[in-house]
PDB file of C-alpha atoms in Angstrom:
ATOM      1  CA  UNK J  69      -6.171  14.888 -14.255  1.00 56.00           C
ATOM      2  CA  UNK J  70      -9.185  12.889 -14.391  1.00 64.00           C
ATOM      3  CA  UNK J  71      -8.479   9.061 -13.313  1.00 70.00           C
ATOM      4  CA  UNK J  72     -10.269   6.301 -15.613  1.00 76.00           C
ATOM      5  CA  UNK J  73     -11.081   3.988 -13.199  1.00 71.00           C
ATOM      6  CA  UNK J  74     -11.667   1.452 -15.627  1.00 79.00           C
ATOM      7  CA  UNK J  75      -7.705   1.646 -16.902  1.00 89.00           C
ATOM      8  CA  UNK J  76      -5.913   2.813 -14.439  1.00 89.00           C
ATOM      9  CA  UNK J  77      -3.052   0.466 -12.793  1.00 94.00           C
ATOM     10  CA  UNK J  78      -1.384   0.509  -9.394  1.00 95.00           C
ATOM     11  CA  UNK J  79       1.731  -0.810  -7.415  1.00 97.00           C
ATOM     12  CA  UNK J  80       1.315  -1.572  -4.215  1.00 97.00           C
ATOM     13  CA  UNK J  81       4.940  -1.797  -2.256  1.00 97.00           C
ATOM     14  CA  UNK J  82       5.691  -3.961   0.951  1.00 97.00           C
ATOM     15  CA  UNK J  83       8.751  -3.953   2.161  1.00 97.00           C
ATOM     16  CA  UNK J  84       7.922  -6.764   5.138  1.00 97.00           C
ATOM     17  CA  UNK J  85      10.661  -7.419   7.889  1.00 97.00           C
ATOM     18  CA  UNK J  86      10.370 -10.611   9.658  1.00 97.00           C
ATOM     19  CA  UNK J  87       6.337 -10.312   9.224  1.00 96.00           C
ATOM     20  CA  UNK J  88       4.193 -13.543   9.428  1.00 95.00           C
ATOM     21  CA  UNK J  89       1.188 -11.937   8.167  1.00 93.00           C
ATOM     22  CA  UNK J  90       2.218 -10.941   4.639  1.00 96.00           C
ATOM     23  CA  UNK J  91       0.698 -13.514   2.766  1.00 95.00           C
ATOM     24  CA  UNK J  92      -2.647 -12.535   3.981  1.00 93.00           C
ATOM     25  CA  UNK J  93      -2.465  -9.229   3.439  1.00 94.00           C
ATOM     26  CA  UNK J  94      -1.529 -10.412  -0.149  1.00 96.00           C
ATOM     27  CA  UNK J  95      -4.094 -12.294  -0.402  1.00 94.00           C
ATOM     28  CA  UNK J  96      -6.601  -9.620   1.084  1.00 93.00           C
ATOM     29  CA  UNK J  97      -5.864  -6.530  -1.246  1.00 95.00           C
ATOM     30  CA  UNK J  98      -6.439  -8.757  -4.280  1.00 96.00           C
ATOM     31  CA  UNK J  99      -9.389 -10.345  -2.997  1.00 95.00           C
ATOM     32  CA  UNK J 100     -10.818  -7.232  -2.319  1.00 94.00           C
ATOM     33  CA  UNK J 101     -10.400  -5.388  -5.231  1.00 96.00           C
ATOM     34  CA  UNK J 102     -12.524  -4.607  -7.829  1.00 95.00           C
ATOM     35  CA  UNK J 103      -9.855  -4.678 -10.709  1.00 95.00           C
ATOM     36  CA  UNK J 104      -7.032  -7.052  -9.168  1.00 95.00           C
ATOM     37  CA  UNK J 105      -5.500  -7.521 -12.918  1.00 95.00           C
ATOM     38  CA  UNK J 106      -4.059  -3.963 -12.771  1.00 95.00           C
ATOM     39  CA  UNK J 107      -2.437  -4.150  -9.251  1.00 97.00           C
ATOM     40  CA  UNK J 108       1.238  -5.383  -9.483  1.00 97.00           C
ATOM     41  CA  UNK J 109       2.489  -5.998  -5.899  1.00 97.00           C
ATOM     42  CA  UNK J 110       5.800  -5.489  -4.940  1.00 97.00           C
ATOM     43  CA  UNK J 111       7.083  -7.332  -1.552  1.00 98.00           C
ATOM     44  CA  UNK J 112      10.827  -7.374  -0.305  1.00 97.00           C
ATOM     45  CA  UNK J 113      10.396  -9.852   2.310  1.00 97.00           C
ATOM     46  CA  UNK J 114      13.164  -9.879   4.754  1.00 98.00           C
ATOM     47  CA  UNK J 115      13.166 -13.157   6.673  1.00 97.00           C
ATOM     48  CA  UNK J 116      15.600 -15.638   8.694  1.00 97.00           C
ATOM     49  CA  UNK J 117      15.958 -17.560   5.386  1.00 96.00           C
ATOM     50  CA  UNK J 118      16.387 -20.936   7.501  1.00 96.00           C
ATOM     51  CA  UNK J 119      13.581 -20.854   9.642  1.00 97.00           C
ATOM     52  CA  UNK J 120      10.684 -18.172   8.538  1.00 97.00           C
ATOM     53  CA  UNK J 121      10.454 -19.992   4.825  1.00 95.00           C
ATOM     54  CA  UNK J 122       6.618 -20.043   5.940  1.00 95.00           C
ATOM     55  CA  UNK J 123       6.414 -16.060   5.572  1.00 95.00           C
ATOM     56  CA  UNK J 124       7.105 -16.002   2.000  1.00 96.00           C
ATOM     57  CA  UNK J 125       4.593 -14.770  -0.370  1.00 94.00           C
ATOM     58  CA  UNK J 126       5.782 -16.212  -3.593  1.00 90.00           C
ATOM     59  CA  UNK J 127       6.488 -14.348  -7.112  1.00 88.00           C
ATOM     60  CA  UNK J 128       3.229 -15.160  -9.288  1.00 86.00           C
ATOM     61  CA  UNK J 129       1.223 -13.892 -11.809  1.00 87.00           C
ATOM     62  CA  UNK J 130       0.653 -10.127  -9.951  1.00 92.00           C
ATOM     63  CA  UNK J 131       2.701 -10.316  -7.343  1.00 96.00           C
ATOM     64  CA  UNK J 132       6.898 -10.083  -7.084  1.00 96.00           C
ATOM     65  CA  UNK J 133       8.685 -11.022  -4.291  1.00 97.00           C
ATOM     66  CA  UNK J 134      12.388 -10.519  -3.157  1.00 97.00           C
ATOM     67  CA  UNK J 135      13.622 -12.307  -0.513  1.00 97.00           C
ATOM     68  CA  UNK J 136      17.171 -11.309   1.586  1.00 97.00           C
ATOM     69  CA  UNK J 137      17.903 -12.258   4.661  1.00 98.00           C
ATOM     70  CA  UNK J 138      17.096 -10.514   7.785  1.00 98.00           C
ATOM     71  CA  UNK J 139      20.692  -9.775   8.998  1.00 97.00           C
ATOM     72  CA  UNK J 140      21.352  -8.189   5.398  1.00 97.00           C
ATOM     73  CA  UNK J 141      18.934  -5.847   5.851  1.00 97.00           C
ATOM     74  CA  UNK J 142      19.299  -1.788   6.193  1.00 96.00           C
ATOM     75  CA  UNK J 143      16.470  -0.589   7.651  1.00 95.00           C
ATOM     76  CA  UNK J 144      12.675   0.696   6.102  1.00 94.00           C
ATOM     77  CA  UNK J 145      14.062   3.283   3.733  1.00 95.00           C
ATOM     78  CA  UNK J 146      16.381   1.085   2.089  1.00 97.00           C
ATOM     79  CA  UNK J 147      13.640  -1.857   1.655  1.00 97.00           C
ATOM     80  CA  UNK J 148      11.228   0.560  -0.255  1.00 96.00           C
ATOM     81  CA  UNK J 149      13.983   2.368  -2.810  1.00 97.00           C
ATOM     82  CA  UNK J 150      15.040  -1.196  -3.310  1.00 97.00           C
ATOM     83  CA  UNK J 151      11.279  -2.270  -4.079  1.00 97.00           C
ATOM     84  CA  UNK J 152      10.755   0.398  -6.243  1.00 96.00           C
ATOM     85  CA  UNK J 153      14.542   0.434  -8.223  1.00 96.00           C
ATOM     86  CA  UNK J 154      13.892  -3.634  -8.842  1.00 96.00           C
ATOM     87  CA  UNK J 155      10.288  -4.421  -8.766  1.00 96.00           C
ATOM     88  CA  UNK J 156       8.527  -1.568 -10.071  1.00 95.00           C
ATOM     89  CA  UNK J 157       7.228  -1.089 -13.135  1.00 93.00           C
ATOM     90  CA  UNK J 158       5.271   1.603 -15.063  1.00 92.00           C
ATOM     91  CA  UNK J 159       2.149   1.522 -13.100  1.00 93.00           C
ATOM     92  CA  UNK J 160       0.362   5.047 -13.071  1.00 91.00           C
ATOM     93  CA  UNK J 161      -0.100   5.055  -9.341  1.00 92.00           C
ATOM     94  CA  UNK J 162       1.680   3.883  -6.327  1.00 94.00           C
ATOM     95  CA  UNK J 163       0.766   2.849  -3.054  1.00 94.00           C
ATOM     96  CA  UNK J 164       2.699   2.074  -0.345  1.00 95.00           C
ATOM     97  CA  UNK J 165       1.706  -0.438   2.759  1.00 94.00           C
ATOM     98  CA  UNK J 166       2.617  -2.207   6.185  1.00 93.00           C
ATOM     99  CA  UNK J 167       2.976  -6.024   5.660  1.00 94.00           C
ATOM    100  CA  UNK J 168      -0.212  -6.592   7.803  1.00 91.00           C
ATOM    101  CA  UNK J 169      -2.895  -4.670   6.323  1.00 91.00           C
ATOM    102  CA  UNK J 170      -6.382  -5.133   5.202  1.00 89.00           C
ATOM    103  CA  UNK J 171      -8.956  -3.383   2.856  1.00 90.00           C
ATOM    104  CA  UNK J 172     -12.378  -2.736   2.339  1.00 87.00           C
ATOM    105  CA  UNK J 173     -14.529  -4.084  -0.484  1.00 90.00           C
ATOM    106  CA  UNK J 174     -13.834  -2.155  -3.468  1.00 93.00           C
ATOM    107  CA  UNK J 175     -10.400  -0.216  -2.354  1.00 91.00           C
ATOM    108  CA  UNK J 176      -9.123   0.372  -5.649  1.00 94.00           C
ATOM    109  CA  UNK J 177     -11.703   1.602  -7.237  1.00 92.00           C
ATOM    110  CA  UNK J 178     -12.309   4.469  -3.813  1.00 88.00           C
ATOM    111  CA  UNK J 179      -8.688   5.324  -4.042  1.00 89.00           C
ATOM    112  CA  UNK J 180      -9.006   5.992  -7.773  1.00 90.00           C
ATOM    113  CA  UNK J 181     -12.309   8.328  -7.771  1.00 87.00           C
ATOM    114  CA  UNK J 182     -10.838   9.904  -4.444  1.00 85.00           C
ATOM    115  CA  UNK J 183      -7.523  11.048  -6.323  1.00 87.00           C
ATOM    116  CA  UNK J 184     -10.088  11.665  -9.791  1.00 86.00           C
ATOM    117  CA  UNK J 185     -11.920  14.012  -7.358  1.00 82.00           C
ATOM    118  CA  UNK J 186      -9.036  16.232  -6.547  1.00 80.00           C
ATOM    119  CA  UNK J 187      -8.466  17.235  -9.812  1.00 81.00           C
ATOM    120  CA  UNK J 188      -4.814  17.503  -9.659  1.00 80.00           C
ATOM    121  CA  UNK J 189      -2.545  15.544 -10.813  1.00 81.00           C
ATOM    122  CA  UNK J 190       0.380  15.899  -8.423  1.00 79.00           C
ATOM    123  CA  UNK J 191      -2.462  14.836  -5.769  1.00 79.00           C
ATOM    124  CA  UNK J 192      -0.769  12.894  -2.777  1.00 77.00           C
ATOM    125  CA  UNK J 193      -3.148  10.516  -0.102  1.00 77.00           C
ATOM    126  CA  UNK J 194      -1.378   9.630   3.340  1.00 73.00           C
ATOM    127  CA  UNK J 195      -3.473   8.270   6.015  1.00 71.00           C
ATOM    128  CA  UNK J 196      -2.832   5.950   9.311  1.00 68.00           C
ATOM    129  CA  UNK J 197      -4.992   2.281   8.479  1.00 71.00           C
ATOM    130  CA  UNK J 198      -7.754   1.338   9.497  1.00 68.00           C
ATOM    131  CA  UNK J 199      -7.112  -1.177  12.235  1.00 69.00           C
ATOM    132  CA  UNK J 200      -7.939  -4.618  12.266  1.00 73.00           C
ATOM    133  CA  UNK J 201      -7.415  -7.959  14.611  1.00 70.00           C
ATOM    134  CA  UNK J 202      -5.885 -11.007  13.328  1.00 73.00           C
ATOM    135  CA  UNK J 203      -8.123 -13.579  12.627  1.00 70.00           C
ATOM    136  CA  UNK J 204     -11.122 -11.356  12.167  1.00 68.00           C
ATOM    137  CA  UNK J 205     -10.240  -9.527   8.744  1.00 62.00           C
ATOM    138  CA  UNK J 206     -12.821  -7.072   8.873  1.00 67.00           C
ATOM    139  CA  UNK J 207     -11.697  -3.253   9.506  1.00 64.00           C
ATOM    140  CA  UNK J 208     -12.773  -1.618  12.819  1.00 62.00           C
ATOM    141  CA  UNK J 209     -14.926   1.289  12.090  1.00 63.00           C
ATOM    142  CA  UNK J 210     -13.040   4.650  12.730  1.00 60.00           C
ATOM    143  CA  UNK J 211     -13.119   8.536  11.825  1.00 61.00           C
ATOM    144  CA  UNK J 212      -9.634   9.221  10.803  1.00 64.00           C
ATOM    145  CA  UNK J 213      -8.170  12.381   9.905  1.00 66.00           C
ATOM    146  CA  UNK J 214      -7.757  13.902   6.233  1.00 70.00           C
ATOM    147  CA  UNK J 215      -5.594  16.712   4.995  1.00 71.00           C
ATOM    148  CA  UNK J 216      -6.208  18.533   2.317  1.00 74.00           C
ATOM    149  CA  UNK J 217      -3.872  20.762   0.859  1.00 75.00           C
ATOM    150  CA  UNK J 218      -5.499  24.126  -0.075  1.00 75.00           C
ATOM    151  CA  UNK J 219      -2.218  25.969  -0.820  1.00 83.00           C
ATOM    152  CA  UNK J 220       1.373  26.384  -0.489  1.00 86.00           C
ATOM    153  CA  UNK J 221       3.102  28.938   1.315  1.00 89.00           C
ATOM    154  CA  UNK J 222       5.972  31.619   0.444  1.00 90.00           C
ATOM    155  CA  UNK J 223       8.171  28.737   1.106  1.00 91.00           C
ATOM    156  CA  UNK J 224       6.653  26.472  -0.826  1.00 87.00           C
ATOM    157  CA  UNK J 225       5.072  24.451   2.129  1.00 86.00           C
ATOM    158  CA  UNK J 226       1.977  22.931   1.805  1.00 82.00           C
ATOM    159  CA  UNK J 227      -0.808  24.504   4.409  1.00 84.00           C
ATOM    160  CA  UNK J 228      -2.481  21.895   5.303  1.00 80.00           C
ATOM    161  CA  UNK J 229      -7.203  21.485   6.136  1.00 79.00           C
ATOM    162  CA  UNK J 230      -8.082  18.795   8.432  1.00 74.00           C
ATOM    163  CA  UNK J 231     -11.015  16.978   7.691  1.00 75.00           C
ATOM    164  CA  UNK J 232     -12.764  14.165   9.367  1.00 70.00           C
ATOM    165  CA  UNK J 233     -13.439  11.337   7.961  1.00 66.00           C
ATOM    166  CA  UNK J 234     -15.869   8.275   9.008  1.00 62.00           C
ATOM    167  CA  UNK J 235     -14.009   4.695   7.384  1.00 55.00           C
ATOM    168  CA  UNK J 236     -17.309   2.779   5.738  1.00 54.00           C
TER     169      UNK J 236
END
């Protein structure tokens, strides 16, 4: 399937326990991408709802929050299927992220050619992030690992090609 990156749109799910940097990661993947007007974010932050008010996000224009409290919470799992059964909607792509996170310059438009460049469809990217320290946003340079799926065994199992990878 080739990927217009001029059209394509994207939700981005955060399910955020107790997490003080949410907001800034918010803040960061917008910022930093080229086409923030097709990004819908999806964040189930689950907070003390007395005293971590601060960590809240806010529903606006892109971005959807739901807020429970901490102690009503059942675990990772259960925060994503509830972000995608209630805040989803029909964006073409999801993406999936840790509360405190950061991105590169241009991140939507890399993870669109990237999946464009498979040429398939049912194309799936997993990776570990790029690290960062709070309070200096930018990424620390890495070489990460990619897989790449040639084929699937008699079982139907994927057989995996690892590839290295230097984060720019």
């Amino acid at each position: 399937m080739q990927v217009d990156v001029n059209r394509a749109t994207l939700f981005v799910s955060i399910a955020a326990y107790r997490d003080p940097d949410t907001r800034k990661t918010v803040q960061d993947l917008l910022h930093k991408a080229d086409n923030p007007q097709r990004i819908m974010v999806g964040v189930l932050s689950q907070i003390d709802l007395e005293a971590e008010q601060h960590f809240l996000v806010g529903t606006s224009g892109f971005v959807y929050e739901k807020v429970v409290d901490y102690r009503d919470s059942r675990g990772a799992g259960w925060a994503r299927a509830k972000i995608q059964q209630e805040l989803m909607g029909n964006e073409q792509f999801y993406l999936q992220i840790d509360a405190h996170s950061r991105f590169d310059y241009g991140w939507d438009t890399k993870l669109f050619t990237m999946f464009s460049e498979t040429q398939d469809d049912r194309a799936i990217f997993s990776t570990y992030p790029a690290g960062f320290q709070i309070g200096k946003e930018e990424l620390k340079s890495q070489t990460y690992t990619g897989f790449i799926c040639k084929t699937f065994d008699y079982a139907g199992l994927p057989q995996l090609v690892m590839v290295p990878r230097q984060l720019t």
